[in-house]
mmCIF file of C-alpha atoms and ligand atoms in Angstrom:
data_model
loop_
_atom_site.group_PDB
_atom_site.id
_atom_site.type_symbol
_atom_site.label_atom_id
_atom_site.label_comp_id
_atom_site.label_asym_id
_atom_site.label_seq_id
_atom_site.Cartn_x
_atom_site.Cartn_y
_atom_site.Cartn_z
ATOM 1 C CA MET A 37 20.249 -12.666 -23.435
ATOM 2 C CA THR A 38 19.324 -15.996 -21.687
ATOM 3 C CA VAL A 39 16.583 -15.287 -19.337
ATOM 4 C CA ARG A 40 17.315 -15.865 -15.402
ATOM 5 C CA ASN A 41 15.583 -16.745 -12.611
ATOM 6 C CA ASP A 42 17.992 -15.986 -10.227
ATOM 7 C CA TRP A 43 17.804 -12.180 -9.682
ATOM 8 C CA THR A 44 19.201 -11.489 -6.134
ATOM 9 C CA ARG A 45 17.606 -8.814 -3.982
ATOM 10 C CA ASP A 46 20.754 -6.914 -4.145
ATOM 11 C CA GLU A 47 20.876 -7.074 -8.095
ATOM 12 C CA ILE A 48 17.125 -5.919 -8.387
ATOM 13 C CA GLN A 49 18.079 -2.499 -5.662
ATOM 14 C CA ALA A 50 20.843 -1.770 -7.926
ATOM 15 C CA LEU A 51 18.985 -1.814 -10.815
ATOM 16 C CA TYR A 52 16.497 0.602 -8.915
ATOM 17 C CA ASP A 53 18.816 3.120 -7.595
ATOM 18 C CA GLN A 54 20.605 4.020 -10.593
ATOM 19 C CA PRO A 55 19.698 7.265 -12.185
ATOM 20 C CA PHE A 56 16.719 7.588 -13.739
ATOM 21 C CA LEU A 57 17.646 7.849 -17.447
ATOM 22 C CA ASP A 58 20.134 5.346 -17.210
ATOM 23 C CA LEU A 59 17.795 3.047 -16.161
ATOM 24 C CA VAL A 60 15.067 3.812 -18.832
ATOM 25 C CA PHE A 61 18.108 3.557 -21.340
ATOM 26 C CA GLU A 62 18.862 -0.047 -20.064
ATOM 27 C CA ALA A 63 14.942 -1.046 -20.406
ATOM 28 C CA GLN A 64 14.334 0.149 -23.735
ATOM 29 C CA GLY A 65 17.735 -1.423 -24.911
ATOM 30 C CA VAL A 66 16.444 -4.776 -23.515
ATOM 31 C CA HIS A 67 12.890 -4.113 -24.975
ATOM 32 C CA ARG A 68 14.378 -3.971 -28.558
ATOM 33 C CA GLN A 69 15.794 -7.132 -27.903
ATOM 34 C CA HIS A 70 13.011 -9.114 -27.527
ATOM 35 C CA PHE A 71 10.223 -7.185 -28.783
ATOM 36 C CA GLN A 72 9.227 -5.034 -31.583
ATOM 37 C CA ALA A 73 9.554 -1.647 -31.189
ATOM 38 C CA ASN A 74 6.488 0.784 -31.161
ATOM 39 C CA THR A 75 4.182 -2.101 -30.607
ATOM 40 C CA ILE A 76 1.478 -2.511 -27.869
ATOM 41 C CA GLN A 77 -0.388 -5.198 -26.895
ATOM 42 C CA VAL A 78 -3.916 -4.009 -26.019
ATOM 43 C CA SER A 79 -6.452 -5.964 -23.967
ATOM 44 C CA THR A 80 -9.909 -4.580 -22.919
ATOM 45 C CA LEU A 81 -11.402 -5.569 -19.279
ATOM 46 C CA LEU A 82 -14.894 -6.365 -18.229
ATOM 47 C CA SER A 83 -16.300 -6.911 -14.924
ATOM 48 C CA ILE A 84 -18.389 -9.792 -15.279
ATOM 49 C CA LYS A 85 -19.463 -9.934 -11.905
ATOM 50 C CA THR A 86 -19.438 -6.738 -9.603
ATOM 51 C CA GLY A 87 -18.986 -6.416 -5.980
ATOM 52 C CA LYS A 88 -19.937 -7.586 -2.402
ATOM 53 C CA CYS A 89 -16.536 -9.416 -2.363
ATOM 54 C CA PRO A 90 -15.839 -11.331 1.035
ATOM 55 C CA GLU A 91 -12.163 -10.255 0.552
ATOM 56 C CA ASP A 92 -10.386 -7.433 2.365
ATOM 57 C CA CYS A 93 -8.150 -6.010 -0.050
ATOM 58 C CA LYS A 94 -7.848 -2.642 1.209
ATOM 59 C CA TYR A 95 -7.441 -1.005 -1.895
ATOM 60 C CA CYS A 96 -10.537 -2.615 -3.488
ATOM 61 C CA SER A 97 -13.550 -0.738 -4.172
ATOM 62 C CA GLN A 98 -15.495 -4.082 -4.461
ATOM 63 C CA SER A 99 -15.118 -5.136 -0.847
ATOM 64 C CA ALA A 100 -17.836 -5.959 0.610
ATOM 65 C CA ARG A 101 -16.310 -4.713 4.036
ATOM 66 C CA TYR A 102 -15.921 -0.900 2.926
ATOM 67 C CA ASP A 103 -18.544 1.657 1.813
ATOM 68 C CA SER A 104 -17.318 2.552 -1.575
ATOM 69 C CA LYS A 105 -20.415 3.636 -3.001
ATOM 70 C CA LEU A 106 -20.127 1.162 -5.698
ATOM 71 C CA GLU A 107 -23.125 -0.640 -7.028
ATOM 72 C CA ALA A 108 -22.642 -4.379 -6.787
ATOM 73 C CA GLU A 109 -24.084 -6.348 -10.113
ATOM 74 C CA LYS A 110 -24.715 -9.898 -10.046
ATOM 75 C CA ARG A 111 -23.140 -12.087 -12.883
ATOM 76 C CA ILE A 112 -23.724 -10.347 -16.334
ATOM 77 C CA ALA A 113 -25.706 -13.113 -19.111
ATOM 78 C CA VAL A 114 -23.261 -14.598 -20.990
ATOM 79 C CA ASP A 115 -24.671 -13.081 -24.621
ATOM 80 C CA LYS A 116 -23.791 -9.423 -22.848
ATOM 81 C CA VAL A 117 -20.621 -10.483 -22.668
ATOM 82 C CA ILE A 118 -20.085 -11.876 -26.449
ATOM 83 C CA ARG A 119 -20.961 -8.416 -27.499
ATOM 84 C CA GLU A 120 -18.911 -6.520 -25.388
ATOM 85 C CA ALA A 121 -15.974 -8.780 -26.534
ATOM 86 C CA LEU A 122 -17.107 -8.326 -30.057
ATOM 87 C CA SER A 123 -16.734 -4.706 -29.924
ATOM 88 C CA ALA A 124 -13.454 -4.780 -27.985
ATOM 89 C CA LYS A 125 -12.064 -6.703 -30.911
ATOM 90 C CA GLU A 126 -13.800 -4.126 -33.575
ATOM 91 C CA SER A 127 -11.648 -1.268 -31.563
ATOM 92 C CA GLY A 128 -8.468 -3.182 -32.007
ATOM 93 C CA SER A 129 -8.084 -4.702 -28.662
ATOM 94 C CA SER A 130 -6.506 -8.506 -29.281
ATOM 95 C CA ARG A 131 -7.254 -10.064 -25.793
ATOM 96 C CA PHE A 132 -10.324 -9.930 -23.287
ATOM 97 C CA CYS A 133 -10.317 -10.270 -19.515
ATOM 98 C CA MET A 134 -13.231 -10.631 -17.659
ATOM 99 C CA GLY A 135 -13.239 -10.388 -14.084
ATOM 100 C CA ALA A 136 -14.928 -11.107 -10.889
ATOM 101 C CA ALA A 137 -15.304 -10.238 -7.305
ATOM 102 C CA TRP A 138 -14.919 -13.447 -5.447
ATOM 103 C CA ARG A 139 -12.540 -15.172 -3.347
ATOM 104 C CA ASN A 140 -12.766 -18.182 -5.574
ATOM 105 C CA PRO A 141 -15.609 -19.343 -8.180
ATOM 106 C CA HIS A 142 -17.911 -21.590 -6.728
ATOM 107 C CA GLU A 143 -18.588 -25.113 -8.482
ATOM 108 C CA ARG A 144 -22.099 -23.380 -9.421
ATOM 109 C CA ASP A 145 -20.156 -20.946 -11.393
ATOM 110 C CA MET A 146 -18.216 -22.949 -13.734
ATOM 111 C CA PRO A 147 -20.557 -24.215 -16.121
ATOM 112 C CA TYR A 148 -21.065 -19.948 -16.515
ATOM 113 C CA VAL A 149 -17.408 -19.251 -16.938
ATOM 114 C CA LEU A 150 -16.485 -21.974 -19.311
ATOM 115 C CA GLU A 151 -19.538 -21.113 -21.603
ATOM 116 C CA MET A 152 -17.941 -17.727 -21.805
ATOM 117 C CA VAL A 153 -14.611 -18.539 -22.236
ATOM 118 C CA ARG A 154 -15.354 -20.652 -25.102
ATOM 119 C CA GLU A 155 -17.498 -18.298 -27.007
ATOM 120 C CA VAL A 156 -15.087 -15.610 -26.557
ATOM 121 C CA LYS A 157 -12.279 -17.516 -27.830
ATOM 122 C CA ALA A 158 -14.334 -18.511 -31.121
ATOM 123 C CA LEU A 159 -14.180 -14.879 -31.804
ATOM 124 C CA GLY A 160 -10.601 -15.137 -32.166
ATOM 125 C CA LEU A 161 -9.799 -13.583 -29.203
ATOM 126 C CA GLU A 162 -7.074 -14.162 -26.596
ATOM 127 C CA THR A 163 -9.099 -15.101 -23.621
ATOM 128 C CA CYS A 164 -8.040 -13.933 -20.043
ATOM 129 C CA MET A 165 -10.292 -14.456 -16.860
ATOM 130 C CA THR A 166 -9.513 -13.639 -13.123
ATOM 131 C CA LEU A 167 -11.834 -14.858 -10.200
ATOM 132 C CA GLY A 168 -9.909 -15.883 -7.465
ATOM 133 C CA MET A 169 -8.035 -18.240 -6.340
ATOM 134 C CA LEU A 170 -8.379 -22.164 -8.216
ATOM 135 C CA ASN A 171 -8.168 -25.248 -7.448
ATOM 136 C CA GLN A 172 -6.566 -27.643 -9.929
ATOM 137 C CA SER A 173 -9.289 -28.915 -11.304
ATOM 138 C CA GLN A 174 -10.830 -25.580 -11.860
ATOM 139 C CA ALA A 175 -7.955 -24.283 -13.628
ATOM 140 C CA GLU A 176 -7.807 -27.284 -16.091
ATOM 141 C CA ARG A 177 -10.992 -26.882 -16.816
ATOM 142 C CA LEU A 178 -10.278 -23.376 -17.879
ATOM 143 C CA LYS A 179 -7.122 -24.537 -20.078
ATOM 144 C CA ASP A 180 -9.591 -26.975 -21.699
ATOM 145 C CA ALA A 181 -11.957 -24.727 -22.439
ATOM 146 C CA GLY A 182 -9.692 -22.144 -24.171
ATOM 147 C CA LEU A 183 -8.449 -20.009 -21.418
ATOM 148 C CA ASP A 184 -5.596 -18.514 -22.434
ATOM 149 C CA TYR A 185 -4.135 -16.454 -19.503
ATOM 150 C CA TYR A 186 -5.468 -16.381 -15.890
ATOM 151 C CA ASN A 187 -4.440 -13.083 -13.827
ATOM 152 C CA HIS A 188 -3.684 -13.156 -10.150
ATOM 153 C CA ASN A 189 -1.383 -10.671 -8.702
ATOM 154 C CA LEU A 190 1.030 -11.253 -6.122
ATOM 155 C CA ASP A 191 0.277 -7.324 -5.330
ATOM 156 C CA THR A 192 3.064 -6.560 -3.302
ATOM 157 C CA SER A 193 5.532 -8.195 -0.983
ATOM 158 C CA ARG A 194 5.759 -11.141 1.235
ATOM 159 C CA GLU A 195 6.245 -8.813 4.109
ATOM 160 C CA TYR A 196 3.935 -6.024 3.040
ATOM 161 C CA TYR A 197 1.243 -8.509 1.915
ATOM 162 C CA SER A 198 -0.890 -8.798 5.305
ATOM 163 C CA HIS A 199 -0.680 -5.239 5.792
ATOM 164 C CA ILE A 200 -2.915 -5.102 2.382
ATOM 165 C CA ILE A 201 -4.914 -8.049 2.931
ATOM 166 C CA SER A 202 -5.933 -10.207 5.780
ATOM 167 C CA THR A 203 -8.290 -12.830 4.219
ATOM 168 C CA ARG A 204 -5.540 -15.023 2.462
ATOM 169 C CA THR A 205 -2.158 -15.304 2.313
ATOM 170 C CA PHE A 206 0.762 -14.803 -0.013
ATOM 171 C CA ASP A 207 1.243 -18.586 -0.541
ATOM 172 C CA ASP A 208 -2.168 -18.908 -1.017
ATOM 173 C CA ARG A 209 -1.508 -17.050 -4.251
ATOM 174 C CA LEU A 210 1.276 -18.655 -5.141
ATOM 175 C CA ASP A 211 -0.913 -22.092 -5.121
ATOM 176 C CA THR A 212 -2.908 -20.577 -7.712
ATOM 177 C CA LEU A 213 -0.286 -19.342 -9.862
ATOM 178 C CA ASP A 214 0.714 -23.150 -9.546
ATOM 179 C CA HIS A 215 -2.333 -24.866 -10.769
ATOM 180 C CA VAL A 216 -2.648 -22.259 -13.488
ATOM 181 C CA ARG A 217 0.979 -23.273 -14.652
ATOM 182 C CA GLN A 218 0.156 -27.055 -14.060
ATOM 183 C CA ALA A 219 -3.062 -26.738 -16.185
ATOM 184 C CA GLY A 220 -0.671 -25.267 -18.907
ATOM 185 C CA MET A 221 -2.151 -21.609 -19.359
ATOM 186 C CA LYS A 222 -0.283 -18.322 -19.268
ATOM 187 C CA VAL A 223 0.201 -16.518 -15.979
ATOM 188 C CA CYS A 224 -0.329 -12.769 -15.934
ATOM 189 C CA SER A 225 1.187 -11.696 -12.363
ATOM 190 C CA GLY A 226 2.035 -8.310 -11.205
ATOM 191 C CA GLY A 227 1.120 -6.072 -8.212
ATOM 192 C CA ILE A 228 0.021 -2.153 -7.601
ATOM 193 C CA VAL A 229 2.207 0.258 -6.495
ATOM 194 C CA GLY A 230 0.937 3.381 -4.281
ATOM 195 C CA LEU A 231 -0.234 1.619 -1.779
ATOM 196 C CA GLY A 232 1.933 3.088 0.952
ATOM 197 C CA GLU A 233 4.677 0.614 0.556
ATOM 198 C CA SER A 234 8.988 1.118 0.341
ATOM 199 C CA ARG A 235 10.817 0.722 -2.397
ATOM 200 C CA ASN A 236 11.999 -2.122 -0.408
ATOM 201 C CA ASP A 237 8.763 -4.068 -1.157
ATOM 202 C CA ARG A 238 8.861 -3.197 -5.046
ATOM 203 C CA ILE A 239 11.946 -4.562 -4.800
ATOM 204 C CA GLY A 240 10.294 -8.186 -3.343
ATOM 205 C CA LEU A 241 7.464 -7.706 -5.140
ATOM 206 C CA LEU A 242 9.496 -7.998 -8.794
ATOM 207 C CA HIS A 243 12.055 -10.489 -7.315
ATOM 208 C CA GLU A 244 9.318 -13.147 -6.660
ATOM 209 C CA LEU A 245 8.171 -12.824 -9.911
ATOM 210 C CA ALA A 246 11.566 -12.938 -11.607
ATOM 211 C CA THR A 247 12.932 -15.707 -9.509
ATOM 212 C CA MET A 248 9.393 -17.900 -9.994
ATOM 213 C CA PRO A 249 10.838 -21.359 -12.402
ATOM 214 C CA VAL A 250 9.066 -19.386 -15.695
ATOM 215 C CA HIS A 251 8.310 -15.626 -15.670
ATOM 216 C CA PRO A 252 4.694 -14.782 -15.893
ATOM 217 C CA GLU A 253 3.931 -14.094 -19.504
ATOM 218 C CA SER A 254 2.288 -11.069 -18.524
ATOM 219 C CA VAL A 255 3.116 -8.337 -16.106
ATOM 220 C CA PRO A 256 0.509 -5.433 -15.015
ATOM 221 C CA ILE A 257 2.067 -2.758 -13.250
ATOM 222 C CA ASN A 258 -1.218 -1.303 -11.205
ATOM 223 C CA MET A 259 -1.142 2.475 -10.131
ATOM 224 C CA LEU A 260 -3.001 2.678 -6.718
ATOM 225 C CA VAL A 261 -6.310 4.361 -8.052
ATOM 226 C CA PRO A 262 -7.610 5.638 -4.721
ATOM 227 C CA ILE A 263 -11.227 4.864 -3.600
ATOM 228 C CA GLU A 264 -13.428 6.808 -1.353
ATOM 229 C CA GLY A 265 -14.212 4.944 1.641
ATOM 230 C CA THR A 266 -11.717 2.352 1.567
ATOM 231 C CA PRO A 267 -8.746 2.095 3.878
ATOM 232 C CA LEU A 268 -6.041 3.240 1.282
ATOM 233 C CA ALA A 269 -8.534 5.896 0.197
ATOM 234 C CA ASP A 270 -6.008 8.889 1.312
ATOM 235 C CA VAL A 271 -2.516 7.207 1.103
ATOM 236 C CA GLU A 272 0.528 9.736 -0.185
ATOM 237 C CA LYS A 273 0.215 9.280 -3.770
ATOM 238 C CA LEU A 274 3.600 7.918 -4.929
ATOM 239 C CA GLU A 275 5.777 9.799 -7.291
ATOM 240 C CA VAL A 276 5.183 8.790 -11.218
ATOM 241 C CA THR A 277 9.195 8.356 -12.014
ATOM 242 C CA GLU A 278 8.860 5.418 -9.054
ATOM 243 C CA TRP A 279 6.097 3.719 -11.345
ATOM 244 C CA ILE A 280 8.197 4.128 -14.428
ATOM 245 C CA ARG A 281 11.373 2.772 -12.794
ATOM 246 C CA THR A 282 9.035 -0.326 -11.196
ATOM 247 C CA ILE A 283 8.636 -0.690 -14.854
ATOM 248 C CA ALA A 284 11.698 -0.259 -16.285
ATOM 249 C CA VAL A 285 13.078 -2.841 -13.697
ATOM 250 C CA ALA A 286 10.408 -5.429 -14.343
ATOM 251 C CA ARG A 287 11.324 -4.896 -18.483
ATOM 252 C CA ILE A 288 15.007 -5.620 -17.812
ATOM 253 C CA ILE A 289 15.020 -8.914 -15.156
ATOM 254 C CA MET A 290 12.167 -10.227 -17.420
ATOM 255 C CA PRO A 291 13.060 -9.842 -20.783
ATOM 256 C CA HIS A 292 10.414 -12.077 -22.449
ATOM 257 C CA SER A 293 7.411 -10.849 -20.450
ATOM 258 C CA TYR A 294 4.514 -8.280 -21.220
ATOM 259 C CA ILE A 295 5.081 -5.531 -18.985
ATOM 260 C CA ARG A 296 1.701 -4.024 -18.690
ATOM 261 C CA LEU A 297 1.185 0.064 -17.792
ATOM 262 C CA SER A 298 -2.434 -1.081 -16.116
ATOM 263 C CA ALA A 299 -4.230 0.795 -13.525
ATOM 264 C CA GLY A 300 -3.855 4.310 -12.776
ATOM 265 C CA ARG A 301 -3.161 5.055 -16.204
ATOM 266 C CA GLU A 302 -6.254 7.706 -16.237
ATOM 267 C CA SER A 303 -3.938 9.942 -14.001
ATOM 268 C CA LEU A 304 -0.875 9.805 -16.361
ATOM 269 C CA SER A 305 -0.280 12.786 -18.967
ATOM 270 C CA ASP A 306 1.092 11.596 -22.521
ATOM 271 C CA SER A 307 4.215 12.324 -22.177
ATOM 272 C CA ASP A 308 4.656 10.228 -18.743
ATOM 273 C CA GLN A 309 2.914 7.475 -20.432
ATOM 274 C CA ALA A 310 5.643 7.957 -23.501
ATOM 275 C CA LEU A 311 8.258 7.782 -20.959
ATOM 276 C CA ALA A 312 6.853 4.424 -19.316
ATOM 277 C CA PHE A 313 6.898 2.818 -22.771
ATOM 278 C CA MET A 314 10.652 3.899 -23.456
ATOM 279 C CA ALA A 315 10.491 2.073 -20.154
ATOM 280 C CA GLY A 316 9.691 -1.132 -21.844
ATOM 281 C CA ALA A 317 5.721 -0.967 -20.863
ATOM 282 C CA ASN A 318 4.527 -2.713 -24.166
ATOM 283 C CA SER A 319 0.484 -3.623 -23.155
ATOM 284 C CA LEU A 320 -2.307 -1.696 -21.441
ATOM 285 C CA PHE A 321 -5.888 -2.454 -21.180
ATOM 286 C CA SER A 322 -8.311 0.029 -23.660
ATOM 287 C CA GLY A 323 -11.410 1.291 -22.984
ATOM 288 C CA GLU A 324 -13.620 3.889 -20.809
ATOM 289 C CA LYS A 325 -13.626 1.535 -17.767
ATOM 290 C CA LEU A 326 -11.155 -0.639 -16.229
ATOM 291 C CA LEU A 327 -13.416 -3.142 -13.620
ATOM 292 C CA THR A 328 -15.185 -0.177 -12.065
ATOM 293 C CA THR A 329 -12.849 2.780 -12.018
ATOM 294 C CA PRO A 330 -12.712 4.889 -15.528
ATOM 295 C CA ASN A 331 -10.111 4.028 -18.087
ATOM 296 C CA ALA A 332 -8.408 6.359 -20.684
ATOM 297 C CA GLY A 333 -11.437 5.826 -23.755
ATOM 298 C CA GLU A 334 -10.525 4.501 -26.845
ATOM 299 C CA GLY A 335 -10.639 7.717 -28.729
ATOM 300 C CA LYS A 336 -8.132 9.378 -26.019
ATOM 301 C CA ASP A 337 -5.966 6.175 -26.907
ATOM 302 C CA GLN A 338 -6.365 6.496 -30.758
ATOM 303 C CA LEU A 339 -4.644 10.043 -30.654
ATOM 304 C CA LEU A 340 -2.293 8.959 -28.145
ATOM 305 C CA PHE A 341 -0.972 5.920 -30.236
ATOM 306 C CA ALA A 342 -1.061 8.161 -33.543
ATOM 307 C CA LYS A 343 0.721 11.290 -31.578
ATOM 308 C CA LEU A 344 3.309 8.627 -30.701
ATOM 309 C CA GLY A 345 3.576 6.401 -33.855
ATOM 310 C CA LEU A 346 2.700 3.072 -31.748
ATOM 311 C CA THR A 347 0.524 0.006 -33.252
ATOM 312 C CA ALA A 348 -1.673 -2.153 -31.517
ATOM 313 C CA GLU A 349 -0.752 -5.740 -31.830
ATOM 314 C CA LYS A 350 -3.022 -7.074 -34.404
ATOM 315 C CA PRO A 351 -6.051 -9.433 -33.300
ATOM 316 C CA LYS A 352 -6.406 -13.182 -34.676
ATOM 317 C CA PRO A 353 -8.931 -13.999 -37.299
ATOM 318 C CA SER A 354 -12.055 -15.588 -35.902
ATOM 319 C CA ILE A 355 -12.818 -19.150 -36.313
ATOM 320 C CA ALA A 356 -15.715 -18.114 -38.391
ATOM 321 C CA GLU A 357 -13.321 -15.704 -40.337
ATOM 322 C CA LEU A 358 -10.968 -18.151 -41.156
ATOM 323 C CA THR A 359 -13.992 -20.893 -42.330
ATOM 324 C CA VAL A 360 -14.983 -17.636 -44.704
ATOM 325 C CA ASP A 361 -11.400 -17.424 -45.878
ATOM 326 C CA ALA A 362 -10.843 -20.984 -46.798
ATOM 327 C CA MET A 363 -13.984 -21.173 -48.777
ATOM 328 C CA SER A 364 -13.487 -18.526 -51.014
ATOM 329 C CA ALA A 365 -9.636 -19.620 -51.171
HETATM 330 N N1 SAM B 633 -10.776 -10.970 -7.160
HETATM 331 C C1 SAM B 633 -9.595 -10.963 -8.136
HETATM 332 C C2 SAM B 633 -8.793 -11.375 -7.412
HETATM 333 O O1 SAM B 633 -8.539 -10.434 -6.425
HETATM 334 O O2 SAM B 633 -7.435 -11.723 -8.156
HETATM 335 C C3 SAM B 633 -9.813 -10.264 -9.652
HETATM 336 C C4 SAM B 633 -10.197 -9.182 -9.366
HETATM 337 S S1 SAM B 633 -8.805 -7.839 -8.374
HETATM 338 C C5 SAM B 633 -9.625 -6.543 -8.870
HETATM 339 C C6 SAM B 633 -7.671 -7.687 -9.609
HETATM 340 C C7 SAM B 633 -6.540 -6.348 -9.550
HETATM 341 O O3 SAM B 633 -7.111 -5.435 -9.695
HETATM 342 C C8 SAM B 633 -6.109 -6.834 -8.164
HETATM 343 O O4 SAM B 633 -5.612 -7.820 -8.054
HETATM 344 C C9 SAM B 633 -5.155 -5.183 -7.905
HETATM 345 O O5 SAM B 633 -3.865 -5.588 -8.298
HETATM 346 C C10 SAM B 633 -6.250 -4.799 -9.020
HETATM 347 N N2 SAM B 633 -6.525 -3.502 -8.581
HETATM 348 C C11 SAM B 633 -7.884 -3.552 -7.788
HETATM 349 N N3 SAM B 633 -8.655 -2.449 -7.442
HETATM 350 C C12 SAM B 633 -7.361 -1.667 -7.492
HETATM 351 C C13 SAM B 633 -7.271 -0.212 -7.373
HETATM 352 N N4 SAM B 633 -7.818 0.633 -6.633
HETATM 353 N N5 SAM B 633 -6.235 0.405 -7.792
HETATM 354 C C14 SAM B 633 -5.225 -0.285 -8.671
HETATM 355 N N6 SAM B 633 -5.142 -1.649 -8.781
HETATM 356 C C15 SAM B 633 -6.235 -2.305 -8.217
HETATM 357 C C1 DTB B 634 -4.514 -6.246 -13.018
HETATM 358 O O1 DTB B 634 -3.408 -6.022 -12.836
HETATM 359 N N1 DTB B 634 -5.461 -4.594 -13.268
HETATM 360 C C2 DTB B 634 -6.712 -4.816 -13.494
HETATM 361 C C3 DTB B 634 -6.678 -6.674 -13.923
HETATM 362 N N2 DTB B 634 -5.688 -6.925 -13.570
HETATM 363 C C4 DTB B 634 -7.825 -7.018 -13.392
HETATM 364 C C5 DTB B 634 -7.816 -4.535 -12.777
HETATM 365 C C6 DTB B 634 -7.446 -2.997 -12.414
HETATM 366 C C7 DTB B 634 -8.525 -2.469 -11.288
HETATM 367 C C8 DTB B 634 -8.757 -1.018 -11.001
HETATM 368 C C9 DTB B 634 -9.532 -1.029 -10.218
HETATM 369 C C10 DTB B 634 -11.071 -1.057 -10.703
HETATM 370 O O2 DTB B 634 -11.243 -0.370 -11.865
HETATM 371 O O3 DTB B 634 -11.897 -1.294 -9.849
HETATM 372 FE FE1 SF4 B 635 -12.046 -9.031 -4.271
HETATM 373 FE FE2 SF4 B 635 -9.972 -9.227 -5.857
HETATM 374 FE FE3 SF4 B 635 -10.945 -6.857 -5.055
HETATM 375 FE FE4 SF4 B 635 -9.791 -8.601 -3.562
HETATM 376 S S1 SF4 B 635 -9.487 -7.342 -5.285
HETATM 377 S S2 SF4 B 635 -11.751 -7.416 -2.458
HETATM 378 S S3 SF4 B 635 -10.254 -10.595 -3.979
HETATM 379 S S4 SF4 B 635 -12.400 -7.985 -6.051
#
């Protein structure tokens, strides 16, 4: 099957509107044509600068505008990041994602993040960062330092965007994604469901992603983790089946992309997660914490993988390990 970038909203809606089991069955069929069955890519997240963000994203614990009781932390030291990355690798993660609560990185932050990318990359991990908006030169320097992925979510439809965030526009998001692509990095971009949006907004989000000239290589589908003190703390919970439908539709229309069962997994039973994998999710975050909220810990995930017969995609050997191998050959 060739990759299509000309999906219409009506086609996406028709996929969504199918009976649930037909949709999940179709998604699993597409999944098996493009990926190895029963194999999940595992990433670990680390917050490298927490809280006091000037943006006003209504879902976020890190916005300085809301009283979420989060304790802010300054930039953490690079050697601490390296220790966390090593331990993530030892636990079976193949990608290490570093996130900062910035509107955009300042020039004074660039040497710090570039050094971090170089050192994490040398451990043999894939590198990913999410630092807010980037200009072209910042994207190029990150790429040159060895950054594989940049995460920058569209989060919701163009129409609903201003209901959720007023300090930047949907087009600002697209501009950064463009800079990331131009620089030659892989794109990680998806969204959040459960923000009080309609199915039509979820269709709009997926339509925007699936009509990009090149689909994002990684598509996180987060479910809102309600945060006390934020404007979305009491929003009505979305049905899990609607989250799973969103995963299934994403799998069908972006068949080569990793679809990530992202924030919100803590609230899912093992059988809900199994359904999400059936719907084509093949990536997740492991570890006790996402950026600021709890996540299924490593032990819990090991049990889940064993129960379902899943395997984690293998991390690559580090430069040091390759050097030892070459010397002993
Ligand atoms: N500041 C950067 C940005 O906004 O791109 C990077 C960090 S931000 C926390 C990364 C993504 O996490 C957001 O785009 C959103 O999709 C997701 N996220 C943040 N808070 C969330 C929450 N409470 N529930 C679910 N997803 C959330
Ligand atoms: C993404 O789409 N989800 C991750 C990652 N990209 C950076 C973040 C989820 C954050 C959940 C809320 C928190 O822990 O603060
Ligand atoms: Fe800041 Fe990102 Fe949170 Fe928005 S989602 S408030 S930009 S950390």
